[in-house]
């Protein structure tokens, strides 16, 4: 998919409009042959944080083929 993102503007004088979305596989091949992936997730509010942490934990376990109670 190719397109143009909606203009965001700047925060504290730093542009928030300098970004690019590329497929993760392409990013890995180009920039990180020894992949260390960091995932940042933002909850809509504090009340949903624990629920969101659990959902992300489950997704990462599925992706890594780990049992529910494994390390």
GROMACS .gro file of N, CA, C and O in nm:
model
  284
    1UNK      N    1   0.085  -0.117   0.000
    1UNK     CA    2   0.000   0.000   0.000
    1UNK      C    3   0.089   0.124   0.000
    1UNK      O    4   0.184   0.134   0.076
    2UNK      N    5   0.060   0.216  -0.083
    2UNK     CA    6   0.133   0.341  -0.091
    2UNK      C    7   0.034   0.454  -0.071
    2UNK      O    8  -0.077   0.450  -0.125
    3UNK      N    9   0.074   0.555   0.006
    3UNK     CA   10  -0.017   0.666   0.028
    3UNK      C   11   0.051   0.776   0.106
    3UNK      O   12   0.171   0.773   0.130
    4UNK      N   13  -0.026   0.874   0.144
    4UNK     CA   14   0.024   0.988   0.221
    4UNK      C   15  -0.055   0.994   0.350
    4UNK      O   16  -0.177   0.987   0.350
    5UNK      N   17   0.018   1.005   0.461
    5UNK     CA   18  -0.046   1.013   0.591
    5UNK      C   19  -0.103   1.151   0.616
    5UNK      O   20  -0.062   1.250   0.555
    6UNK      N   21  -0.198   1.157   0.706
    6UNK     CA   22  -0.259   1.284   0.744
    6UNK      C   23  -0.157   1.367   0.822
    6UNK      O   24  -0.085   1.316   0.906
    7UNK      N   25  -0.150   1.496   0.796
    7UNK     CA   26  -0.056   1.585   0.862
    7UNK      C   27  -0.090   1.595   1.011
    7UNK      O   28  -0.204   1.615   1.049
    8UNK      N   29   0.012   1.577   1.096
    8UNK     CA   30  -0.005   1.580   1.241
    8UNK      C   31   0.037   1.714   1.299
    8UNK      O   32  -0.026   1.768   1.387
    9UNK      N   33   0.150   1.767   1.249
    9UNK     CA   34   0.202   1.893   1.302
    9UNK      C   35   0.326   1.868   1.387
    9UNK      O   36   0.396   1.770   1.369
   10UNK      N   37   0.352   1.956   1.482
   10UNK     CA   38   0.472   1.940   1.564
   10UNK      C   39   0.436   1.944   1.712
   10UNK      O   40   0.334   1.997   1.753
   11UNK      N   41   0.525   1.884   1.792
   11UNK     CA   42   0.513   1.883   1.937
   11UNK      C   43   0.645   1.934   1.994
   11UNK      O   44   0.749   1.879   1.962
   12UNK      N   45   0.638   2.037   2.076
   12UNK     CA   46   0.758   2.098   2.133
   12UNK      C   47   0.860   2.133   2.025
   12UNK      O   48   0.980   2.115   2.043
   13UNK      N   49   0.811   2.177   1.910
   13UNK     CA   50   0.898   2.220   1.802
   13UNK      C   51   0.956   2.106   1.719
   13UNK      O   52   1.036   2.130   1.630
   14UNK      N   53   0.916   1.983   1.745
   14UNK     CA   54   0.966   1.867   1.670
   14UNK      C   55   0.853   1.815   1.581
   14UNK      O   56   0.744   1.784   1.629
   15UNK      N   57   0.881   1.805   1.452
   15UNK     CA   58   0.780   1.759   1.358
   15UNK      C   59   0.738   1.616   1.387
   15UNK      O   60   0.821   1.529   1.410
   16UNK      N   61   0.609   1.592   1.386
   16UNK     CA   62   0.554   1.457   1.401
   16UNK      C   63   0.515   1.399   1.265
   16UNK      O   64   0.454   1.293   1.258
   17UNK      N   65   0.552   1.471   1.158
   17UNK     CA   66   0.514   1.430   1.024
   17UNK      C   67   0.625   1.357   0.949
   17UNK      O   68   0.609   1.326   0.832
   18UNK      N   69   0.738   1.333   1.013
   18UNK     CA   70   0.850   1.265   0.947
   18UNK      C   71   0.847   1.117   0.985
   18UNK      O   72   0.911   1.074   1.079
   19UNK      N   73   0.769   1.039   0.912
   19UNK     CA   74   0.759   0.896   0.941
   19UNK      C   75   0.732   0.821   0.811
   19UNK      O   76   0.695   0.880   0.710
   20UNK      N   77   0.756   0.693   0.816
   20UNK     CA   78   0.729   0.606   0.702
   20UNK      C   79   0.682   0.471   0.756
   20UNK      O   80   0.727   0.425   0.861
   21UNK      N   81   0.587   0.411   0.688
   21UNK     CA   82   0.542   0.277   0.721
   21UNK      C   83   0.593   0.182   0.613
   21UNK      O   84   0.572   0.208   0.494
   22UNK      N   85   0.663   0.077   0.654
   22UNK     CA   86   0.707  -0.025   0.559
   22UNK      C   87   0.678  -0.162   0.621
   22UNK      O   88   0.669  -0.174   0.743
   23UNK      N   89   0.665  -0.266   0.539
   23UNK     CA   90   0.642  -0.400   0.595
   23UNK      C   91   0.758  -0.440   0.687
   23UNK      O   92   0.874  -0.408   0.661
   24UNK      N   93   0.725  -0.512   0.794
   24UNK     CA   94   0.826  -0.553   0.892
   24UNK      C   95   0.935  -0.637   0.827
   24UNK      O   96   1.053  -0.620   0.856
   25UNK      N   97   0.898  -0.726   0.737
   25UNK     CA   98   0.998  -0.808   0.668
   25UNK      C   99   1.097  -0.725   0.589
   25UNK      O  100   1.218  -0.751   0.590
   26UNK      N  101   1.050  -0.623   0.522
   26UNK     CA  102   1.138  -0.532   0.447
   26UNK      C  103   1.230  -0.458   0.542
   26UNK      O  104   1.350  -0.445   0.517
   27UNK      N  105   1.176  -0.409   0.652
   27UNK     CA  106   1.257  -0.339   0.752
   27UNK      C  107   1.367  -0.429   0.803
   27UNK      O  108   1.482  -0.390   0.814
   28UNK      N  109   1.331  -0.554   0.838
   28UNK     CA  110   1.431  -0.651   0.887
   28UNK      C  111   1.543  -0.668   0.787
   28UNK      O  112   1.660  -0.665   0.822
   29UNK      N  113   1.506  -0.693   0.662
   29UNK     CA  114   1.607  -0.718   0.558
   29UNK      C  115   1.698  -0.599   0.536
   29UNK      O  116   1.818  -0.615   0.514
   30UNK      N  117   1.643  -0.479   0.541
   30UNK     CA  118   1.722  -0.360   0.512
   30UNK      C  119   1.804  -0.309   0.629
   30UNK      O  120   1.917  -0.266   0.613
   31UNK      N  121   1.747  -0.313   0.749
   31UNK     CA  122   1.807  -0.241   0.860
   31UNK      C  123   1.850  -0.327   0.978
   31UNK      O  124   1.930  -0.284   1.059
   32UNK      N  125   1.795  -0.447   0.992
   32UNK     CA  126   1.823  -0.525   1.113
   32UNK      C  127   1.842  -0.673   1.082
   32UNK      O  128   1.756  -0.755   1.113
   33UNK      N  129   1.954  -0.710   1.025
   33UNK     CA  130   1.974  -0.852   0.998
   33UNK      C  131   1.974  -0.935   1.126
   33UNK      O  132   1.932  -1.049   1.127
   34UNK      N  133   2.020  -0.880   1.238
   34UNK     CA  134   2.013  -0.945   1.369
   34UNK      C  135   1.901  -0.878   1.446
   34UNK      O  136   1.924  -0.787   1.524
   35UNK      N  137   1.781  -0.925   1.422
   35UNK     CA  138   1.662  -0.856   1.468
   35UNK      C  139   1.646  -0.854   1.619
   35UNK      O  140   1.654  -0.956   1.686
   36UNK      N  141   1.626  -0.737   1.672
   36UNK     CA  142   1.580  -0.717   1.809
   36UNK      C  143   1.459  -0.626   1.797
   36UNK      O  144   1.472  -0.508   1.764
   37UNK      N  145   1.343  -0.679   1.818
   37UNK     CA  146   1.220  -0.605   1.795
   37UNK      C  147   1.164  -0.549   1.924
   37UNK      O  148   1.147  -0.622   2.022
   38UNK      N  149   1.140  -0.421   1.929
   38UNK     CA  150   1.077  -0.356   2.043
   38UNK      C  151   0.934  -0.321   2.004
   38UNK      O  152   0.911  -0.268   1.896
   39UNK      N  153   0.841  -0.349   2.091
   39UNK     CA  154   0.701  -0.321   2.064
   39UNK      C  155   0.652  -0.218   2.164
   39UNK      O  156   0.667  -0.236   2.285
   40UNK      N  157   0.597  -0.109   2.115
   40UNK     CA  158   0.542  -0.004   2.200
   40UNK      C  159   0.391  -0.003   2.179
   40UNK      O  160   0.344   0.003   2.067
   41UNK      N  161   0.318  -0.010   2.288
   41UNK     CA  162   0.173  -0.012   2.282
   41UNK      C  163   0.120   0.097   2.374
   41UNK      O  164   0.170   0.114   2.485
   42UNK      N  165   0.020   0.168   2.328
   42UNK     CA  166  -0.038   0.277   2.408
   42UNK      C  167  -0.184   0.244   2.439
   42UNK      O  168  -0.264   0.225   2.348
   43UNK      N  169  -0.216   0.238   2.567
   43UNK     CA  170  -0.354   0.214   2.609
   43UNK      C  171  -0.434   0.344   2.596
   43UNK      O  172  -0.379   0.452   2.615
   44UNK      N  173  -0.563   0.333   2.567
   44UNK     CA  174  -0.644   0.455   2.556
   44UNK      C  175  -0.656   0.529   2.689
   44UNK      O  176  -0.673   0.650   2.691
   45UNK      N  177  -0.645   0.454   2.800
   45UNK     CA  178  -0.649   0.516   2.932
   45UNK      C  179  -0.595   0.417   3.034
   45UNK      O  180  -0.572   0.299   3.004
   46UNK      N  181  -0.575   0.462   3.158
   46UNK     CA  182  -0.514   0.378   3.262
   46UNK      C  183  -0.600   0.257   3.296
   46UNK      O  184  -0.548   0.152   3.333
   47UNK      N  185  -0.730   0.269   3.283
   47UNK     CA  186  -0.820   0.159   3.316
   47UNK      C  187  -0.799   0.038   3.226
   47UNK      O  188  -0.823  -0.075   3.266
   48UNK      N  189  -0.755   0.060   3.103
   48UNK     CA  190  -0.739  -0.048   3.007
   48UNK      C  191  -0.597  -0.103   3.002
   48UNK      O  192  -0.569  -0.196   2.926
   49UNK      N  193  -0.505  -0.049   3.080
   49UNK     CA  194  -0.364  -0.087   3.070
   49UNK      C  195  -0.340  -0.235   3.101
   49UNK      O  196  -0.273  -0.304   3.026
   50UNK      N  197  -0.394  -0.286   3.212
   50UNK     CA  198  -0.373  -0.425   3.249
   50UNK      C  199  -0.431  -0.520   3.143
   50UNK      O  200  -0.367  -0.619   3.106
   51UNK      N  201  -0.549  -0.489   3.095
   51UNK     CA  202  -0.613  -0.571   2.991
   51UNK      C  203  -0.527  -0.572   2.865
   51UNK      O  204  -0.507  -0.677   2.804
   52UNK      N  205  -0.475  -0.456   2.827
   52UNK     CA  206  -0.391  -0.445   2.709
   52UNK      C  207  -0.260  -0.521   2.727
   52UNK      O  208  -0.215  -0.591   2.635
   53UNK      N  209  -0.200  -0.514   2.845
   53UNK     CA  210  -0.077  -0.590   2.873
   53UNK      C  211  -0.103  -0.739   2.855
   53UNK      O  212  -0.021  -0.809   2.795
   54UNK      N  213  -0.215  -0.788   2.906
   54UNK     CA  214  -0.249  -0.930   2.893
   54UNK      C  215  -0.267  -0.969   2.746
   54UNK      O  216  -0.220  -1.074   2.702
   55UNK      N  217  -0.335  -0.886   2.670
   55UNK     CA  218  -0.357  -0.916   2.528
   55UNK      C  219  -0.225  -0.921   2.452
   55UNK      O  220  -0.203  -1.011   2.370
   56UNK      N  221  -0.136  -0.826   2.478
   56UNK     CA  222  -0.006  -0.824   2.410
   56UNK      C  223   0.075  -0.946   2.451
   56UNK      O  224   0.139  -1.011   2.367
   57UNK      N  225   0.073  -0.980   2.579
   57UNK     CA  226   0.146  -1.098   2.627
   57UNK      C  227   0.098  -1.224   2.556
   57UNK      O  228   0.177  -1.307   2.511
   58UNK      N  229  -0.033  -1.240   2.542
   58UNK     CA  230  -0.089  -1.356   2.473
   58UNK      C  231  -0.045  -1.358   2.327
   58UNK      O  232  -0.003  -1.462   2.274
   59UNK      N  233  -0.053  -1.244   2.261
   59UNK     CA  234  -0.013  -1.238   2.119
   59UNK      C  235   0.134  -1.273   2.101
   59UNK      O  236   0.171  -1.345   2.007
   60UNK      N  237   0.220  -1.224   2.191
   60UNK     CA  238   0.363  -1.253   2.180
   60UNK      C  239   0.390  -1.402   2.207
   60UNK      O  240   0.474  -1.463   2.142
   61UNK      N  241   0.318  -1.461   2.301
   61UNK     CA  242   0.334  -1.605   2.329
   61UNK      C  243   0.292  -1.688   2.208
   61UNK      O  244   0.358  -1.785   2.173
   62UNK      N  245   0.181  -1.651   2.145
   62UNK     CA  246   0.136  -1.723   2.026
   62UNK      C  247   0.240  -1.710   1.916
   62UNK      O  248   0.277  -1.808   1.852
   63UNK      N  249   0.289  -1.589   1.895
   63UNK     CA  250   0.388  -1.564   1.790
   63UNK      C  251   0.515  -1.645   1.813
   63UNK      O  252   0.576  -1.694   1.720
   64UNK      N  253   0.554  -1.660   1.941
   64UNK     CA  254   0.678  -1.731   1.975
   64UNK      C  255   0.654  -1.878   2.008
   64UNK      O  256   0.746  -1.948   2.050
   65UNK      N  257   0.531  -1.925   1.994
   65UNK     CA  258   0.494  -2.064   2.020
   65UNK      C  259   0.529  -2.105   2.163
   65UNK      O  260   0.583  -2.212   2.188
   66UNK      N  261   0.498  -2.018   2.258
   66UNK     CA  262   0.524  -2.045   2.401
   66UNK      C  263   0.394  -2.082   2.471
   66UNK      O  264   0.288  -2.028   2.440
   67UNK      N  265   0.403  -2.173   2.571
   67UNK     CA  266   0.282  -2.207   2.646
   67UNK      C  267   0.236  -2.089   2.732
   67UNK      O  268   0.314  -2.000   2.764
   68UNK      N  269   0.110  -2.093   2.771
   68UNK     CA  270   0.049  -1.984   2.846
   68UNK      C  271   0.126  -1.950   2.973
   68UNK      O  272   0.147  -1.835   3.005
   69UNK      N  273   0.171  -2.051   3.049
   69UNK     CA  274   0.240  -2.025   3.175
   69UNK      C  275   0.392  -2.033   3.163
   69UNK      O  276   0.462  -2.031   3.263
   70UNK      N  277   0.446  -2.044   3.041
   70UNK     CA  278   0.591  -2.051   3.023
   70UNK      C  279   0.657  -1.915   3.045
   70UNK      O  280   0.590  -1.813   3.053
   71UNK      N  281   0.788  -1.917   3.059
   71UNK     CA  282   0.861  -1.790   3.078
   71UNK      C  283   0.867  -1.713   2.947
   71UNK      O  284   0.873  -1.772   2.841
   0.00000   0.00000   0.00000
